[in-house]
Amino acid sequence: MTFDDIIKYVESKAAGKSSTIEGKEVILVSPDNWSEVSTLLKNESELDFDYLMCISSYDKGDNKTYGAAYNFYSLIKQHYLEVRVETEDGTAIPSVTSLWQTADWHEREAFDMMGIIFEGHPNLKRILLSEDWEGYPLRKDYKEPDYYHGMPVPKDKTYWD
Amino acid sequence: MTSILDSLVKSFSSFNLDIAVILPIVTIIGGTVIFLIMAVNALVAVYFERKISAFMQDRLGPMEVGIFGFKGGKKFWGGIGQTLADAIKLLVKEDILPNNADKFLMILAPFIIFTGAFLTFIGVPFAQNIVISDFNIGIFYIFAMSSIGVIGVILAGWSSNNKWSLYGSMRAAAQIISYEIPIGLSLLLVVLVTGSLHLGDIVQWQADHRWFIFHSPFTFLAFFIFYISTIAETNRTPFDIPEAESELVAGWMTEYSGFRWALFFLSEYANMLIVSIVASIVFLGGWLSPLQIFNIFPDSWLILDGPAMGLFWILFKAVILIFIMMWIRWTFPRLRVDQLMYLCWKIFIPFALVNLLFVSLWELIF
Amino acid sequence: MEEQAIDKSVLETGEMILNMGPQHPSTHGVLRLKIHTDGEIVSKIEPVIGYLHRCFEKHCEKLSYEQIVPFVDRCDYLASMHMDHAFAITVEKLLDIEIPERVEYIRVIIAELQRIASHLVALGTFGLDVGAITPFTWAIRDRERVLDLFEALCGARLLYNYIWPGGVSHDLPPKFVERTLEFLDYFDPQMDEFNNLLSNNKIFIERTADVGVLPAEVGINFGVTGPSLRGSGVNFDLRKNEPYSIYDKLDFDVPLGKGTMGTIGDTWDRYYVRVLEMRESAKIIRQACAQLPDGDVHEAIPKKIRPAVGEVYGRYESARGDVGFYIISNGKNIPLRVKMRSPAFSNLAVLSEIAEGWMISDVIAILGSLDIVLGEIDR
């Protein structure tokens, strides 16, 4: 199915729960509607998105909105979809771990790097950084701590700018 | 057969010394000889293992360290002094004992293993008259003394205060104890046919009749069961799960370094030599030359049959068996613990028992 | 007579928590496995990663697109050409440029050679994990030849910085095609020797058949891709199903696991799929070398990469699975966000699912068959 067919189908099954962005082939879903839409994407035999490829967290740059981009693919129907869920800082996004187990580690990474909280995740703790690290590195306004366990964190970045 | 100790005692008593003085001297001489045998065997065996494994893996092995005028570098004997250099390095290494380890047991363990191998050498003959002490329960003594090593393995793994060492030593204990049974049953076959535990009598029987391996199809099978079980006894691949390098770092030897590790190593290669010599004595005719099997050689070749060549033949057969052990090590992957145990208890032991039955029948019939 | 109550709690066996730590001969990098065992049987495994985290994605927010290419290499250091290629096709999708034919053919030849090299390391180290040391040295010896070809091509043996967005950095050196074909003629009988030693060895089969079975649905749900998923019988290869570059012009098969030695999806299947894939790669290289056109490799490389505002998700079939790059651009020559979806990340997550109930030796075998590289997991 092409993108337009997919968006028409989703609208017919869950009206008003999703929206599109002008000029992009992306579906935008708010956190409140996300559990319903994700169940739709997985279970409907017309859509059949059984393979969640990647969850990328991004920062819109205005220090307020963070989002997660989900890339789906269906091995059976061979079509592709990108879904974005954007949220304010502090609001949680429902987790999709129960539908796609691959989200387990991807959501942990999104939490670790960007600080997006996923509600309903069985084990939401840091995965790449050590458990007691403070701050969320991939945010645009991130500042490194001065010391970590007594070791100074280097500040001089002239060698790569 | 006379033994070295007996002959030494006789020659010393011609000096009119008190027997209480002679015995310690003779014992010390005997002990030194055994230690020298073990040390030289380890040096040579390790060098050969490294070269053989290298050639099998399409590389060259040690090439740099020369000795006594054999310079290192291009020729294939280049690394001949490597083992000696390694031995010296191990002796001067720092002695590390982990903090929380049980120090007494950790120091004791390598000595127990070494003692097991050492004591076994006392009964192992190298030729008709070259044996440290002539036991009339030869095979039984060797079999018993080689079981002492298990205690050392268990102590080594337990005292290291390391979960991985514990795994290694538990596996090793189970493996060594289990595989002693097929070894014993296969040796029992030989004792059954000859009617004597004395190693000299066994070789004499083979000289009078024929080598044991050709005695009946059952002893042929018993040889293979014996050989494979001894590979398991000495913890070589494919049965090297206790010291499995890729899983347990070094298994029960992980926390040992320097001289203590050298003792373990020495004992492993000494064990290999012992079991190969025992296999060649019991099944392959010991110090008899293979030429006597076939009567087609001219008489002038019979000089190879004499007693002076006994040492050469026994070592020749033992070296071939050691080479096959090394060959197997570098070819096969290792068995998992439960598969190892399955092999012993469900395949080897039933076959060995059935063997025993059939050989007794064979003896009755033929 | 009074019966003494036996304190049964003293006789119970407890669970042991074992740490297959970051430093270990078999964990293919700095991976920590927390294993709860009951004797030798594993009841729970928890992989802990992050020991090799080098902040790749944070670096990308300060580097221009050309400068990111060497960083991408270092993510999966055993198959860096694949990483380069994946990043290049993603950026080209973003820029929407045409690549000359010669560049596409060179890229395919290089990518398939890299696949052979990466699979050789995977198979060799898998043999090493299981205890067979000789196949490892033979595999490395053959890999040296591939690395010699790469060294002649771009000067580097492991981390190449060769495939740039828009083209490649150098044209093929003289006689490269002849040397490649020579290598392939040498390589084919080596595979048979390797098979005789390892794949058809009874002890190896006993160690790996029926061990760590990965059912196809569990695999897809966990996002497993690449040879690990094809070992379970799922016929999905990005080069066939969503062809990029010139793969639709080349003729090759996709090897699948069939359960020849045990259950479908067991460790032996995953291992053997890689062996067969090397043969397929050799086929592809021969076809590509025969069809190689002439041209200029530098003509499509943009002077300055400054894509329009937008985002793109590019997919690529690397040696380990499905590599994805999600790039958000805001019109500058520095990307806003680069996210790399590494195949080994999801492949490793499935370990806790399929290794339960097996012994410690089997955990090592299963981990070896999943073929992970910590560099791309941790980035």
Short mmCIF file of N, CA and C in Angstrom, two decimals, chain C residues 67-117:
data_model
loop_
_atom_site.label_atom_id
_atom_site.label_comp_id
_atom_site.label_asym_id
_atom_site.label_seq_id
_atom_site.Cartn_x
_atom_site.Cartn_y
_atom_site.Cartn_z
N GLN C 67 32.64 15.02 7.04
CA GLN C 67 33.48 14.67 8.18
C GLN C 67 32.90 13.51 8.97
N ILE C 68 31.61 13.22 8.78
CA ILE C 68 31.01 12.13 9.55
C ILE C 68 31.47 10.77 9.02
N VAL C 69 31.86 10.69 7.75
CA VAL C 69 32.14 9.36 7.15
C VAL C 69 33.19 8.56 7.93
N PRO C 70 34.34 9.16 8.33
CA PRO C 70 35.27 8.33 9.12
C PRO C 70 34.68 7.87 10.44
N PHE C 71 33.79 8.69 11.05
CA PHE C 71 33.17 8.26 12.30
C PHE C 71 32.26 7.06 12.10
N VAL C 72 31.61 7.07 10.96
CA VAL C 72 30.69 5.97 10.67
C VAL C 72 31.45 4.65 10.54
N ASP C 73 32.65 4.72 9.92
CA ASP C 73 33.52 3.54 9.83
C ASP C 73 33.69 2.85 11.15
N ARG C 74 33.94 3.69 12.18
CA ARG C 74 34.36 3.10 13.43
C ARG C 74 33.22 2.50 14.23
N CYS C 75 32.01 2.63 13.73
CA CYS C 75 30.91 1.99 14.44
C CYS C 75 31.01 0.48 14.31
N ASP C 76 30.96 -0.02 13.11
CA ASP C 76 31.12 -1.47 12.92
C ASP C 76 32.47 -1.67 12.26
N TYR C 77 33.49 -1.87 13.08
CA TYR C 77 34.83 -1.85 12.51
C TYR C 77 35.15 -3.09 11.71
N LEU C 78 34.35 -4.14 11.83
CA LEU C 78 34.67 -5.33 11.05
C LEU C 78 34.02 -5.31 9.68
N ALA C 79 33.15 -4.36 9.43
CA ALA C 79 32.51 -4.27 8.12
C ALA C 79 32.36 -2.80 7.78
N SER C 80 33.47 -2.06 7.82
CA SER C 80 33.32 -0.60 7.70
C SER C 80 32.87 -0.15 6.33
N MET C 81 33.18 -0.93 5.29
CA MET C 81 32.70 -0.52 3.97
C MET C 81 31.18 -0.48 3.95
N HIS C 82 30.55 -1.43 4.68
CA HIS C 82 29.09 -1.44 4.70
C HIS C 82 28.55 -0.19 5.38
N MET C 83 29.21 0.21 6.46
CA MET C 83 28.75 1.41 7.14
C MET C 83 28.91 2.63 6.24
N ASP C 84 30.06 2.72 5.58
CA ASP C 84 30.28 3.83 4.65
C ASP C 84 29.20 3.86 3.59
N HIS C 85 28.94 2.69 3.03
CA HIS C 85 27.99 2.60 1.93
C HIS C 85 26.61 2.98 2.40
N ALA C 86 26.24 2.51 3.61
CA ALA C 86 24.90 2.80 4.12
C ALA C 86 24.73 4.31 4.31
N PHE C 87 25.73 4.94 4.89
CA PHE C 87 25.63 6.38 5.10
C PHE C 87 25.58 7.11 3.76
N ALA C 88 26.38 6.63 2.82
CA ALA C 88 26.42 7.30 1.51
C ALA C 88 25.06 7.22 0.82
N ILE C 89 24.42 6.04 0.84
CA ILE C 89 23.14 5.99 0.12
C ILE C 89 22.07 6.79 0.85
N THR C 90 22.18 6.90 2.17
CA THR C 90 21.19 7.73 2.87
C THR C 90 21.36 9.20 2.50
N VAL C 91 22.59 9.67 2.50
CA VAL C 91 22.80 11.08 2.17
C VAL C 91 22.43 11.34 0.71
N GLU C 92 22.71 10.36 -0.16
CA GLU C 92 22.33 10.56 -1.56
C GLU C 92 20.83 10.61 -1.73
N LYS C 93 20.12 9.85 -0.89
CA LYS C 93 18.65 9.93 -0.92
C LYS C 93 18.19 11.32 -0.51
N LEU C 94 18.89 11.85 0.49
CA LEU C 94 18.53 13.18 0.97
C LEU C 94 18.83 14.24 -0.07
N LEU C 95 19.98 14.08 -0.76
CA LEU C 95 20.37 15.06 -1.75
C LEU C 95 19.70 14.82 -3.11
N ASP C 96 19.26 13.60 -3.29
CA ASP C 96 18.56 13.23 -4.53
C ASP C 96 19.46 13.38 -5.75
N ILE C 97 20.62 12.74 -5.72
CA ILE C 97 21.55 12.85 -6.85
C ILE C 97 21.70 11.49 -7.54
N GLU C 98 22.14 11.54 -8.78
CA GLU C 98 22.37 10.34 -9.60
C GLU C 98 23.82 9.91 -9.46
N ILE C 99 23.99 8.64 -9.30
CA ILE C 99 25.36 8.14 -9.16
C ILE C 99 25.77 7.47 -10.46
N PRO C 100 26.98 7.71 -10.94
CA PRO C 100 27.40 7.05 -12.18
C PRO C 100 27.47 5.54 -12.03
N GLU C 101 27.33 4.83 -13.15
CA GLU C 101 27.28 3.36 -13.14
C GLU C 101 28.53 2.75 -12.56
N ARG C 102 29.69 3.33 -12.96
CA ARG C 102 30.94 2.72 -12.53
C ARG C 102 31.04 2.74 -11.01
N VAL C 103 30.61 3.84 -10.43
CA VAL C 103 30.68 3.95 -8.97
C VAL C 103 29.81 2.88 -8.33
N GLU C 104 28.62 2.67 -8.87
CA GLU C 104 27.74 1.66 -8.29
C GLU C 104 28.37 0.27 -8.35
N TYR C 105 28.98 -0.05 -9.50
CA TYR C 105 29.58 -1.37 -9.61
C TYR C 105 30.76 -1.53 -8.67
N ILE C 106 31.58 -0.48 -8.56
CA ILE C 106 32.73 -0.57 -7.64
C ILE C 106 32.21 -0.77 -6.23
N ARG C 107 31.18 0.01 -5.88
CA ARG C 107 30.66 -0.12 -4.52
C ARG C 107 30.17 -1.53 -4.24
N VAL C 108 29.51 -2.13 -5.22
CA VAL C 108 28.97 -3.48 -4.98
C VAL C 108 30.10 -4.49 -4.82
N ILE C 109 31.15 -4.37 -5.68
CA ILE C 109 32.27 -5.30 -5.54
C ILE C 109 32.90 -5.17 -4.16
N ILE C 110 33.12 -3.93 -3.75
CA ILE C 110 33.76 -3.71 -2.45
C ILE C 110 32.88 -4.20 -1.33
N ALA C 111 31.57 -3.94 -1.43
CA ALA C 111 30.68 -4.35 -0.35
C ALA C 111 30.65 -5.87 -0.22
N GLU C 112 30.66 -6.57 -1.33
CA GLU C 112 30.61 -8.03 -1.22
C GLU C 112 31.93 -8.60 -0.73
N LEU C 113 33.06 -7.98 -1.13
CA LEU C 113 34.33 -8.42 -0.56
C LEU C 113 34.34 -8.21 0.95
N GLN C 114 33.79 -7.09 1.36
CA GLN C 114 33.73 -6.81 2.80
C GLN C 114 32.84 -7.82 3.50
N ARG C 115 31.78 -8.24 2.82
CA ARG C 115 30.91 -9.23 3.44
C ARG C 115 31.66 -10.54 3.65
N ILE C 116 32.47 -10.93 2.67
CA ILE C 116 33.26 -12.16 2.83
C ILE C 116 34.20 -12.01 4.02
N ALA C 117 34.89 -10.86 4.10
CA ALA C 117 35.85 -10.68 5.19
C ALA C 117 35.15 -10.72 6.54
#
